[in-house]
Amino acid sequence: MQLNINDTFNKLLPADTNTENSIRIVSNAFFSFVNPTPCSNPQIIHYATSVADLLGINQSEIKTNDFKLIFTGNKIYSNTKPYAMCYGGHQFGHWAGQLGDGRAINLFEINHQNKQWAVQLKGAGKTPYSRNADGLAVLRSSIREYLCSEVMFHLGVPTTRALSLALSGDMVLRDIMYDGNPDYEKGAIVCRVAPTFIRFGNFEILTARNEIDNLKLLADYTIEHFYPNININDDKKYIKWFEVIAISTIDLIIQWERVGFVHGVMNTDNMSILGLTIDYGPYGWLENYDENWTPNTTDAQGRRYRYGNQGMVAIWNLVQLANALFPLINDKNILQTIIDNSYQEYKIKHQNMMLQKLGLLETTPKANFFIEQLKTNLQQSAIDYTLFFRYLSSIDINDINNFITIVEECSYADDFSKHYQVWKDWLQDYAILLAQYSIENRIEQMNKINPKYVLRNYMAQLAIDAADKGDYTIIDELYSLLQNPYDEQPNMQKWFAKRPAWALNKIGCSMLSCSS
């Protein structure tokens, strides 16, 4: 297997001079060299051919022993030096100090067809940043990350990708509910791929330590390698760069909201500098519409990262990044203006996104009132977000009774009848707004915006339960299904359904912990 290795991060930036793999504080360095921990019996159980293509790996190479060993960390590719990144972050609104790649190890960078890709293993063993953890990952969380990375890509949401999913052959001790009852689970490794895995926290840690020369070095590296439209010699390059980061971050949140995705852990160390979805932990998709819903048990009390707050958290995180970049920009008024503009941009883009989901134009009169009334109806009558918007494209707006029947089918409410009138009133207003549109065009456009299939937590859990018994057919089925989430796929209709009753309180099907 011949890869076009083109390492930059670990060649152009300063490394930790301590080469021991020991837990420690790392200063004046961007990363620490560390090799993955070999596992006892690696087995590739799934791979993404489209991601392999990005890296210049063909089908026959995927099936080789070399592929298995390299992408599970059991063999170091020739002339490469794996490493773990050093970064900090704000976790749940509080500065957490040094964090870093606690269970991620970057293998190398590949340049294929003039595109640069960083390749990283998650769950491949301890690093200097593992703190009190073992650096490993378990099968359930690895399946969730592998599948979600790929479905997000096919949904059109900016994301890191996943090349492969592997069993390590080792057992890993985890306390899944943090209730003092740990148990052994199958260990697993995911190979992740992105242009870069640099996060907000990479910059925050440098400013927090007053390593301003290093801050400038990292900023210049990032601009030069990942922002080709910004002139590295421009006096205002840092301002222009921050403006682009703010836009891409807001655009990412809008895409999450469009498909009903809730990240669950929007800490600044989980915010990609490129505006990608990164670090799939206790995520979830809205089922019954609830702006207060979070999939993260750790966030159950404060609900900081709830669905309806993701936009505001993104703005808050951008403020933290602005603080980190202040030594390079040194103009709080400009930074504040960018933040203020981002907030206004978020509100405008959110409204326009909702109008698109409804098949309406940005010029729709009284759009905000109409959307807010819809949200109220959705939440009060516990409507399934994905089903509702997908059905909406094909309803007969002149048949109120049929519309009510469809909405009731989308509801998790115990007694939907008390909501009949508000939905009838809403449909009458909607019909007036739709009168100017052709039915065929509306259906086509709405079905491009509103997915038919998403990776509901219960679906992922079914795949996990089967895989734990050595059956990977549900992984195969979901992977195939979610490559075309906007298509009808009649033979997959069983997945276009509300969450089953048995999944309401089942572990892994509603809220999840960060234990992985």
Short mmCIF file of C-alpha atoms in Angstrom, two decimals:
data_model
loop_
_atom_site.label_atom_id
_atom_site.label_comp_id
_atom_site.label_asym_id
_atom_site.label_seq_id
_atom_site.Cartn_x
_atom_site.Cartn_y
_atom_site.Cartn_z
CA MET A 1 0.00 0.00 0.00
CA GLN A 2 1.61 3.23 -1.21
CA LEU A 3 0.39 6.43 0.42
CA ASN A 4 1.44 9.93 -0.60
CA ILE A 5 2.55 11.09 2.85
CA ASN A 6 2.82 14.86 3.22
CA ASP A 7 3.18 15.64 6.92
CA THR A 8 3.05 19.32 7.82
CA PHE A 9 1.70 19.78 11.35
CA ASN A 10 4.39 17.66 13.03
CA LYS A 11 7.16 18.99 10.78
CA LEU A 12 6.46 22.73 10.73
CA LEU A 13 5.44 23.22 14.37
CA PRO A 14 7.39 22.64 17.61
CA ALA A 15 7.14 19.21 19.23
CA ASP A 16 7.21 18.24 22.89
CA THR A 17 10.85 17.52 23.72
CA ASN A 18 9.84 14.82 26.19
CA THR A 19 9.26 11.66 24.17
CA GLU A 20 8.01 9.51 27.06
CA ASN A 21 4.37 8.47 26.93
CA SER A 22 3.58 9.70 30.42
CA ILE A 23 0.67 11.83 31.64
CA ARG A 24 1.94 15.37 32.12
CA ILE A 25 1.54 19.08 31.43
CA VAL A 26 3.07 19.93 28.06
CA SER A 27 4.30 23.49 27.51
CA ASN A 28 5.80 25.31 24.54
CA ALA A 29 4.78 22.53 22.17
CA PHE A 30 1.88 21.85 19.82
CA PHE A 31 1.98 18.06 20.10
CA SER A 32 3.76 15.07 21.59
CA PHE A 33 5.13 12.18 19.57
CA VAL A 34 3.44 8.97 20.68
CA ASN A 35 2.80 5.62 19.04
CA PRO A 36 -0.54 3.81 19.25
CA THR A 37 -0.76 0.94 21.72
CA PRO A 38 -0.78 -2.35 19.78
CA CYS A 39 -3.98 -4.32 20.27
CA SER A 40 -4.21 -8.10 20.67
CA ASN A 41 -6.40 -9.14 17.77
CA PRO A 42 -7.39 -6.31 15.39
CA GLN A 43 -10.26 -6.92 13.00
CA ILE A 44 -11.68 -4.45 10.46
CA ILE A 45 -15.45 -4.85 10.62
CA HIS A 46 -16.45 -2.01 8.28
CA TYR A 47 -14.87 0.56 6.00
CA ALA A 48 -15.95 3.49 3.84
CA THR A 49 -14.77 3.11 0.27
CA SER A 50 -15.54 6.76 -0.54
CA VAL A 51 -13.18 7.88 2.23
CA ALA A 52 -10.52 5.41 1.09
CA ASP A 53 -10.80 7.01 -2.35
CA LEU A 54 -10.01 10.41 -0.81
CA LEU A 55 -6.75 8.97 0.47
CA GLY A 56 -5.80 7.12 -2.69
CA ILE A 57 -6.46 3.67 -1.20
CA ASN A 58 -8.09 1.18 -3.55
CA GLN A 59 -10.39 -1.75 -2.79
CA SER A 60 -7.71 -4.39 -3.01
CA GLU A 61 -5.48 -2.48 -0.59
CA ILE A 62 -8.28 -2.18 1.96
CA LYS A 63 -8.38 -5.96 2.24
CA THR A 64 -4.66 -6.35 2.94
CA ASN A 65 -3.05 -7.15 6.26
CA ASP A 66 -1.10 -3.89 5.99
CA PHE A 67 -4.31 -1.86 5.94
CA LYS A 68 -5.60 -3.66 9.01
CA LEU A 69 -2.37 -3.21 10.96
CA ILE A 70 -1.76 0.42 10.01
CA PHE A 71 -5.30 1.63 10.63
CA THR A 72 -5.58 -0.08 14.00
CA GLY A 73 -2.21 1.22 15.20
CA ASN A 74 -0.39 -2.10 15.14
CA LYS A 75 2.08 -0.97 12.49
CA ILE A 76 3.67 2.44 11.90
CA TYR A 77 3.70 3.43 8.25
CA SER A 78 7.26 3.92 7.04
CA ASN A 79 8.87 7.33 7.63
CA THR A 80 5.98 8.66 9.71
CA LYS A 81 5.85 9.79 13.34
CA PRO A 82 2.42 9.59 15.03
CA TYR A 83 1.53 12.26 17.55
CA ALA A 84 -1.15 13.61 19.89
CA MET A 85 -2.14 17.29 19.84
CA CYS A 86 -1.95 19.63 22.83
CA TYR A 87 -4.94 21.91 23.35
CA GLY A 88 -7.17 23.29 26.09
CA GLY A 89 -10.79 24.27 26.22
CA HIS A 90 -13.86 25.54 27.99
CA GLN A 91 -16.00 22.62 29.12
CA PHE A 92 -19.61 23.37 30.06
CA GLY A 93 -18.72 27.06 30.27
CA HIS A 94 -15.63 26.72 32.46
CA TRP A 95 -11.96 26.84 31.57
CA ALA A 96 -10.56 23.33 31.92
CA GLY A 97 -6.90 24.02 31.22
CA GLN A 98 -4.88 21.49 29.25
CA LEU A 99 -6.93 18.77 27.60
CA GLY A 100 -5.39 17.46 24.38
CA ASP A 101 -5.80 14.26 22.39
CA GLY A 102 -6.52 11.92 25.27
CA ARG A 103 -7.56 9.00 23.07
CA ALA A 104 -6.78 10.21 19.60
CA ILE A 105 -3.46 9.67 17.83
CA ASN A 106 -2.68 11.33 14.50
CA LEU A 107 -0.95 8.87 12.19
CA PHE A 108 0.08 11.08 9.28
CA GLU A 109 -1.13 13.48 6.60
CA ILE A 110 -1.85 12.38 3.03
CA ASN A 111 -1.97 14.54 -0.05
CA HIS A 112 -4.08 12.98 -2.80
CA GLN A 113 -5.28 14.77 -5.91
CA ASN A 114 -4.04 18.06 -4.44
CA LYS A 115 -6.12 17.70 -1.30
CA GLN A 116 -4.61 17.37 2.14
CA TRP A 117 -6.01 14.92 4.70
CA ALA A 118 -5.04 14.28 8.31
CA VAL A 119 -5.57 10.67 9.40
CA GLN A 120 -6.24 9.90 13.05
CA LEU A 121 -7.06 6.89 15.19
CA LYS A 122 -9.56 7.23 18.02
CA GLY A 123 -9.28 4.67 20.79
CA ALA A 124 -5.72 3.57 20.02
CA GLY A 125 -4.26 3.96 23.48
CA LYS A 126 -2.86 6.30 26.09
CA THR A 127 -1.20 9.62 25.26
CA PRO A 128 0.40 12.30 27.47
CA TYR A 129 -3.03 13.98 27.46
CA SER A 130 -5.10 11.01 28.65
CA ARG A 131 -5.27 12.36 32.22
CA ASN A 132 -6.84 9.58 34.31
CA ALA A 133 -8.14 7.60 31.32
CA ASP A 134 -6.75 4.72 29.28
CA GLY A 135 -6.98 6.26 25.81
CA LEU A 136 -9.15 3.42 24.55
CA ALA A 137 -12.67 3.33 23.11
CA VAL A 138 -15.45 0.77 23.15
CA LEU A 139 -17.50 -0.74 20.37
CA ARG A 140 -20.78 1.10 21.09
CA SER A 141 -19.29 4.60 20.91
CA SER A 142 -17.11 3.67 17.94
CA ILE A 143 -20.09 2.42 15.94
CA ARG A 144 -21.92 5.65 16.73
CA GLU A 145 -18.96 7.78 15.61
CA TYR A 146 -18.30 5.75 12.46
CA LEU A 147 -21.90 5.80 11.25
CA CYS A 148 -22.62 9.38 12.25
CA SER A 149 -19.52 10.78 10.54
CA GLU A 150 -20.70 9.31 7.28
CA VAL A 151 -24.42 10.11 7.54
CA MET A 152 -23.61 13.73 8.36
CA PHE A 153 -21.51 13.95 5.21
CA HIS A 154 -24.31 12.53 3.07
CA LEU A 155 -26.81 14.87 4.75
CA GLY A 156 -24.67 17.75 3.51
CA VAL A 157 -23.44 18.76 6.99
CA PRO A 158 -19.74 19.72 7.28
CA THR A 159 -18.02 16.93 9.21
CA THR A 160 -14.95 14.87 9.80
CA ARG A 161 -15.10 11.54 7.99
CA ALA A 162 -14.51 7.93 9.07
CA LEU A 163 -12.39 5.50 7.08
CA SER A 164 -12.73 2.33 9.11
CA LEU A 165 -14.22 0.67 12.16
CA ALA A 166 -12.24 -2.07 13.87
CA LEU A 167 -12.38 -4.33 16.89
CA SER A 168 -9.21 -4.30 18.95
CA GLY A 169 -9.64 -7.78 20.39
CA ASP A 170 -9.25 -6.34 23.89
CA MET A 171 -11.82 -5.68 26.60
CA VAL A 172 -12.19 -2.18 28.01
CA LEU A 173 -13.62 -1.28 31.44
CA ARG A 174 -16.29 1.44 31.34
CA ASP A 175 -18.93 2.83 33.71
CA ILE A 176 -21.57 3.56 31.09
CA MET A 177 -23.95 5.44 33.41
CA TYR A 178 -21.34 6.80 35.84
CA ASP A 179 -23.21 5.04 38.64
CA GLY A 180 -20.34 3.07 40.14
CA ASN A 181 -21.10 -0.11 38.19
CA PRO A 182 -18.33 -0.45 35.58
CA ASP A 183 -18.24 -3.42 33.24
CA TYR A 184 -16.00 -4.74 30.49
CA GLU A 185 -16.94 -4.00 26.89
CA LYS A 186 -15.40 -4.81 23.53
CA GLY A 187 -12.66 -2.38 22.56
CA ALA A 188 -12.75 -0.70 19.16
CA ILE A 189 -10.86 1.82 17.02
CA VAL A 190 -12.18 4.31 14.47
CA CYS A 191 -9.95 5.87 11.85
CA ARG A 192 -11.01 9.48 11.36
CA VAL A 193 -10.14 11.73 8.43
CA ALA A 194 -10.29 15.53 8.03
CA PRO A 195 -8.24 18.30 6.43
CA THR A 196 -7.11 19.09 9.97
CA PHE A 197 -8.22 18.33 13.51
CA ILE A 198 -7.20 21.77 14.86
CA ARG A 199 -9.79 23.13 17.30
CA PHE A 200 -10.61 26.39 19.06
CA GLY A 201 -8.82 24.92 22.06
CA ASN A 202 -5.49 24.70 20.24
CA PHE A 203 -5.38 28.50 20.27
CA GLU A 204 -6.92 28.96 23.70
CA ILE A 205 -4.20 26.99 25.48
CA LEU A 206 -1.46 29.12 23.93
CA THR A 207 -3.00 32.43 24.98
CA ALA A 208 -3.80 31.08 28.44
CA ARG A 209 -0.10 30.27 28.84
CA ASN A 210 0.99 33.56 27.27
CA GLU A 211 2.80 31.70 24.49
CA ILE A 212 2.11 34.50 22.03
CA ASP A 213 4.89 33.61 19.59
CA ASN A 214 3.46 30.10 19.36
CA LEU A 215 -0.04 31.52 18.97
CA LYS A 216 1.14 33.51 15.94
CA LEU A 217 2.97 30.47 14.57
CA LEU A 218 -0.15 28.28 14.78
CA ALA A 219 -2.40 30.98 13.34
CA ASP A 220 -0.07 31.52 10.40
CA TYR A 221 0.22 27.78 9.80
CA THR A 222 -3.57 27.39 9.84
CA ILE A 223 -4.20 30.31 7.49
CA GLU A 224 -1.49 29.28 5.05
CA HIS A 225 -2.59 25.65 4.84
CA PHE A 226 -6.39 25.82 5.17
CA TYR A 227 -7.49 29.33 4.16
CA PRO A 228 -6.16 29.84 0.62
CA ASN A 229 -8.34 32.92 0.06
CA ILE A 230 -6.55 34.85 2.80
CA ASN A 231 -3.22 36.45 1.89
CA ILE A 232 -0.67 35.40 4.49
CA ASN A 233 1.07 38.79 4.02
CA ASP A 234 -2.10 40.85 4.54
CA ASP A 235 -1.90 43.15 7.58
CA LYS A 236 -5.53 42.33 8.36
CA LYS A 237 -5.22 38.59 7.82
CA TYR A 238 -6.17 37.65 11.40
CA ILE A 239 -9.31 39.78 11.31
CA LYS A 240 -10.36 38.32 7.96
CA TRP A 241 -9.58 34.85 9.24
CA PHE A 242 -11.71 35.25 12.35
CA GLU A 243 -14.57 36.55 10.20
CA VAL A 244 -14.42 33.39 8.07
CA ILE A 245 -14.27 31.16 11.17
CA ALA A 246 -17.34 32.90 12.58
CA ILE A 247 -19.29 32.43 9.35
CA SER A 248 -18.37 28.75 9.00
CA THR A 249 -19.26 28.09 12.64
CA ILE A 250 -22.67 29.71 12.34
CA ASP A 251 -23.31 27.91 9.05
CA LEU A 252 -22.50 24.61 10.76
CA ILE A 253 -25.06 25.19 13.50
CA ILE A 254 -27.70 26.07 10.91
CA GLN A 255 -27.06 22.75 9.19
CA TRP A 256 -27.37 20.91 12.52
CA GLU A 257 -30.70 22.61 13.15
CA ARG A 258 -31.90 21.86 9.63
CA VAL A 259 -31.57 18.10 10.12
CA GLY A 260 -32.47 18.14 13.85
CA PHE A 261 -29.01 17.18 15.09
CA VAL A 262 -27.88 17.88 18.67
CA HIS A 263 -24.14 17.57 19.28
CA GLY A 264 -24.39 17.17 23.03
CA VAL A 265 -20.90 18.42 23.99
CA MET A 266 -20.17 21.79 22.39
CA ASN A 267 -17.10 22.46 24.49
CA THR A 268 -14.54 24.69 22.78
CA ASP A 269 -12.15 21.75 22.48
CA ASN A 270 -14.85 20.10 20.34
CA MET A 271 -15.14 23.06 17.94
CA SER A 272 -13.28 22.62 14.66
CA ILE A 273 -11.40 25.64 13.35
CA LEU A 274 -12.75 24.71 9.89
CA GLY A 275 -16.41 24.62 10.93
CA LEU A 276 -16.67 20.83 10.83
CA THR A 277 -18.72 18.61 13.10
CA ILE A 278 -16.09 16.93 15.26
CA ASP A 279 -16.04 14.47 18.18
CA TYR A 280 -19.23 12.42 18.08
CA GLY A 281 -20.03 11.56 21.68
CA PRO A 282 -23.53 11.71 23.22
CA TYR A 283 -25.19 13.19 20.14
CA GLY A 284 -28.74 12.64 18.99
CA TRP A 285 -31.46 13.68 16.56
CA LEU A 286 -34.66 15.36 17.62
CA GLU A 287 -37.54 12.95 17.69
CA ASN A 288 -40.40 14.73 19.42
CA TYR A 289 -39.59 18.40 18.84
CA ASP A 290 -38.24 19.85 22.07
CA GLU A 291 -35.93 22.84 22.11
CA ASN A 292 -34.83 21.88 25.63
CA TRP A 293 -33.69 18.38 24.69
CA THR A 294 -30.08 17.33 25.11
CA PRO A 295 -28.82 13.80 24.53
CA ASN A 296 -26.08 14.18 27.15
CA THR A 297 -26.75 12.82 30.65
CA THR A 298 -23.89 14.96 31.95
CA ASP A 299 -25.83 18.01 30.77
CA ALA A 300 -29.22 16.84 32.05
CA GLN A 301 -29.50 19.44 34.79
CA GLY A 302 -28.23 22.61 33.12
CA ARG A 303 -29.07 21.61 29.53
CA ARG A 304 -26.42 24.01 28.27
CA TYR A 305 -26.08 22.09 25.01
CA ARG A 306 -29.79 21.60 24.34
CA TYR A 307 -31.08 21.80 20.78
CA GLY A 308 -32.49 25.31 21.08
CA ASN A 309 -29.32 26.73 22.62
CA GLN A 310 -26.74 25.51 20.12
CA GLY A 311 -26.69 28.81 18.24
CA MET A 312 -26.04 30.82 21.39
CA VAL A 313 -23.36 28.39 22.54
CA ALA A 314 -21.64 28.76 19.18
CA ILE A 315 -21.58 32.54 19.69
CA TRP A 316 -20.22 32.06 23.23
CA ASN A 317 -17.52 29.75 21.90
CA LEU A 318 -16.60 32.31 19.25
CA VAL A 319 -16.15 34.86 22.05
CA GLN A 320 -13.67 32.51 23.71
CA LEU A 321 -11.79 32.13 20.43
CA ALA A 322 -11.83 35.91 20.00
CA ASN A 323 -10.25 36.22 23.44
CA ALA A 324 -7.59 33.72 22.42
CA LEU A 325 -6.82 35.59 19.18
CA PHE A 326 -6.88 39.04 20.79
CA PRO A 327 -3.07 39.26 21.13
CA LEU A 328 -2.84 38.96 17.34
CA ILE A 329 -5.67 41.37 16.53
CA ASN A 330 -5.53 43.75 19.49
CA ASP A 331 -8.78 45.49 18.62
CA LYS A 332 -11.70 44.58 20.86
CA ASN A 333 -14.11 46.77 18.89
CA ILE A 334 -13.49 44.87 15.65
CA LEU A 335 -13.81 41.54 17.44
CA GLN A 336 -17.02 42.64 19.13
CA THR A 337 -18.43 43.78 15.80
CA ILE A 338 -17.70 40.37 14.27
CA ILE A 339 -19.39 38.65 17.22
CA ASP A 340 -22.42 40.96 17.01
CA ASN A 341 -22.67 40.39 13.27
CA SER A 342 -22.46 36.64 13.84
CA TYR A 343 -25.40 36.77 16.22
CA GLN A 344 -27.49 38.71 13.72
CA GLU A 345 -26.37 36.41 10.91
CA TYR A 346 -27.40 33.39 12.95
CA LYS A 347 -30.92 34.74 13.48
CA ILE A 348 -31.35 35.57 9.79
CA LYS A 349 -29.95 32.25 8.59
CA HIS A 350 -32.02 30.27 11.08
CA GLN A 351 -35.22 31.91 9.85
CA ASN A 352 -34.28 31.38 6.21
CA MET A 353 -33.43 27.74 6.91
CA MET A 354 -36.84 27.17 8.49
CA LEU A 355 -38.54 28.84 5.54
CA GLN A 356 -36.66 26.53 3.17
CA LYS A 357 -37.81 23.51 5.17
CA LEU A 358 -41.35 24.80 4.69
CA GLY A 359 -40.86 25.38 0.97
CA LEU A 360 -41.20 29.15 1.37
CA LEU A 361 -39.12 32.11 0.22
CA GLU A 362 -37.08 34.54 2.32
CA THR A 363 -39.61 37.24 1.40
CA THR A 364 -42.46 35.39 3.14
CA PRO A 365 -44.56 37.97 5.07
CA LYS A 366 -44.62 37.72 8.87
CA ALA A 367 -42.17 34.82 8.60
CA ASN A 368 -40.92 35.01 12.18
CA PHE A 369 -44.42 34.88 13.70
CA PHE A 370 -45.42 31.99 11.43
CA ILE A 371 -42.27 29.97 12.28
CA GLU A 372 -42.59 30.58 16.01
CA GLN A 373 -46.21 29.41 15.93
CA LEU A 374 -45.09 26.26 14.14
CA LYS A 375 -42.39 25.61 16.75
CA THR A 376 -44.94 26.04 19.53
CA ASN A 377 -47.28 23.56 17.87
CA LEU A 378 -44.48 21.07 17.26
CA GLN A 379 -43.32 21.19 20.87
CA GLN A 380 -46.72 21.22 22.58
CA SER A 381 -48.03 18.31 20.53
CA ALA A 382 -44.73 16.35 20.62
CA ILE A 383 -44.28 16.04 16.86
CA ASP A 384 -41.50 13.97 15.33
CA TYR A 385 -39.25 16.54 13.62
CA THR A 386 -37.95 14.39 10.76
CA LEU A 387 -41.27 12.75 9.89
CA PHE A 388 -43.25 15.99 9.99
CA PHE A 389 -41.08 17.96 7.60
CA ARG A 390 -40.70 15.05 5.20
CA TYR A 391 -44.45 14.48 5.07
CA LEU A 392 -45.09 18.20 4.72
CA SER A 393 -43.75 18.35 1.18
CA SER A 394 -46.48 16.10 -0.20
CA ILE A 395 -49.58 17.03 1.80
CA ASP A 396 -52.73 18.27 0.12
CA ILE A 397 -53.11 21.70 1.69
CA ASN A 398 -56.78 21.70 0.79
CA ASP A 399 -57.51 18.54 2.74
CA ILE A 400 -57.44 19.56 6.41
CA ASN A 401 -58.63 16.21 7.73
CA ASN A 402 -55.88 14.32 5.92
CA PHE A 403 -53.32 16.81 7.18
CA ILE A 404 -54.48 16.32 10.77
CA THR A 405 -54.28 12.55 10.33
CA ILE A 406 -50.69 12.80 9.11
CA VAL A 407 -49.62 15.14 11.91
CA GLU A 408 -51.24 12.85 14.47
CA GLU A 409 -49.19 9.96 13.05
CA CYS A 410 -46.08 12.05 13.73
CA SER A 411 -47.06 12.79 17.34
CA TYR A 412 -45.82 11.19 20.54
CA ALA A 413 -48.55 12.94 22.56
CA ASP A 414 -50.86 10.84 24.73
CA ASP A 415 -53.91 12.81 23.56
CA PHE A 416 -53.42 14.55 20.24
CA SER A 417 -57.08 15.52 19.83
CA LYS A 418 -56.68 18.63 21.98
CA HIS A 419 -54.22 19.98 19.41
CA TYR A 420 -56.49 19.62 16.39
CA GLN A 421 -57.60 23.24 16.25
CA VAL A 422 -54.16 24.87 16.47
CA TRP A 423 -52.97 22.68 13.61
CA LYS A 424 -56.03 23.47 11.52
CA ASP A 425 -55.43 27.17 12.06
CA TRP A 426 -51.77 26.81 11.17
CA LEU A 427 -52.54 24.88 7.97
CA GLN A 428 -54.94 27.58 6.81
CA ASP A 429 -52.18 30.17 7.16
CA TYR A 430 -49.70 27.84 5.47
CA ALA A 431 -52.05 27.23 2.54
CA ILE A 432 -52.30 30.97 1.91
CA LEU A 433 -48.51 31.26 1.85
CA LEU A 434 -48.15 28.29 -0.49
CA ALA A 435 -50.74 29.46 -2.99
CA GLN A 436 -48.11 31.10 -5.19
CA TYR A 437 -45.94 27.97 -5.57
CA SER A 438 -46.22 25.03 -7.99
CA ILE A 439 -46.75 21.73 -6.20
CA GLU A 440 -44.11 19.83 -8.18
CA ASN A 441 -41.36 22.37 -7.57
CA ARG A 442 -42.22 22.63 -3.87
CA ILE A 443 -42.01 18.86 -3.36
CA GLU A 444 -38.67 18.63 -5.14
CA GLN A 445 -37.09 21.51 -3.24
CA MET A 446 -38.40 20.49 0.18
CA ASN A 447 -37.22 16.91 -0.24
CA LYS A 448 -33.71 18.21 -0.89
CA ILE A 449 -33.79 20.08 2.42
CA ASN A 450 -35.68 17.65 4.65
CA PRO A 451 -34.09 14.20 4.97
CA LYS A 452 -36.23 11.11 5.05
CA TYR A 453 -33.74 9.16 7.14
CA VAL A 454 -31.45 10.15 10.01
CA LEU A 455 -29.44 8.08 12.46
CA ARG A 456 -31.87 7.94 15.36
CA ASN A 457 -30.32 6.72 18.60
CA TYR A 458 -32.45 3.59 18.70
CA MET A 459 -31.24 2.66 15.22
CA ALA A 460 -27.62 2.99 16.26
CA GLN A 461 -28.36 0.99 19.41
CA LEU A 462 -29.84 -1.88 17.37
CA ALA A 463 -26.61 -1.95 15.35
CA ILE A 464 -24.57 -1.88 18.57
CA ASP A 465 -26.54 -4.71 20.21
CA ALA A 466 -26.16 -6.90 17.13
CA ALA A 467 -22.47 -6.09 16.66
CA ASP A 468 -21.78 -6.94 20.27
CA LYS A 469 -22.92 -10.47 19.34
CA GLY A 470 -20.74 -10.51 16.23
CA ASP A 471 -23.54 -9.60 13.80
CA TYR A 472 -22.61 -6.59 11.63
CA THR A 473 -25.55 -6.75 9.22
CA ILE A 474 -27.38 -3.81 10.80
CA ILE A 475 -24.23 -1.68 10.52
CA ASP A 476 -24.15 -2.62 6.83
CA GLU A 477 -27.84 -1.83 6.40
CA LEU A 478 -27.69 1.54 8.14
CA TYR A 479 -24.50 2.50 6.35
CA SER A 480 -26.18 1.75 3.02
CA LEU A 481 -29.41 3.50 4.00
CA LEU A 482 -27.73 6.65 5.19
CA GLN A 483 -25.61 7.16 2.11
CA ASN A 484 -28.82 8.40 0.47
CA PRO A 485 -30.80 10.00 3.30
CA TYR A 486 -32.97 12.14 1.01
CA ASP A 487 -34.06 9.29 -1.27
CA GLU A 488 -37.28 7.34 -0.82
CA GLN A 489 -35.68 3.83 -0.71
CA PRO A 490 -38.97 1.84 -0.50
CA ASN A 491 -37.19 -1.29 0.77
CA MET A 492 -35.94 0.72 3.77
CA GLN A 493 -39.33 2.16 4.75
CA LYS A 494 -39.16 0.50 8.19
CA TRP A 495 -36.57 3.11 9.22
CA PHE A 496 -38.94 5.96 8.36
CA ALA A 497 -40.89 5.71 11.58
CA LYS A 498 -41.23 7.19 15.03
CA ARG A 499 -39.04 6.01 17.86
CA PRO A 500 -40.53 2.74 19.13
CA ALA A 501 -41.99 2.74 22.65
CA TRP A 502 -39.38 0.28 23.93
CA ALA A 503 -36.61 2.80 23.10
CA LEU A 504 -37.97 5.67 25.19
CA ASN A 505 -36.02 4.84 28.34
CA LYS A 506 -33.55 2.25 27.07
CA ILE A 507 -29.88 3.09 27.68
CA GLY A 508 -28.36 4.42 24.47
CA CYS A 509 -31.70 5.21 22.85
CA SER A 510 -32.57 8.49 24.52
CA MET A 511 -29.86 10.20 26.53
CA LEU A 512 -26.27 8.98 26.61
CA SER A 513 -23.25 9.53 28.79
CA CYS A 514 -19.79 10.59 27.63
CA SER A 515 -18.50 7.15 28.63
CA SER A 516 -16.85 5.59 25.61
#
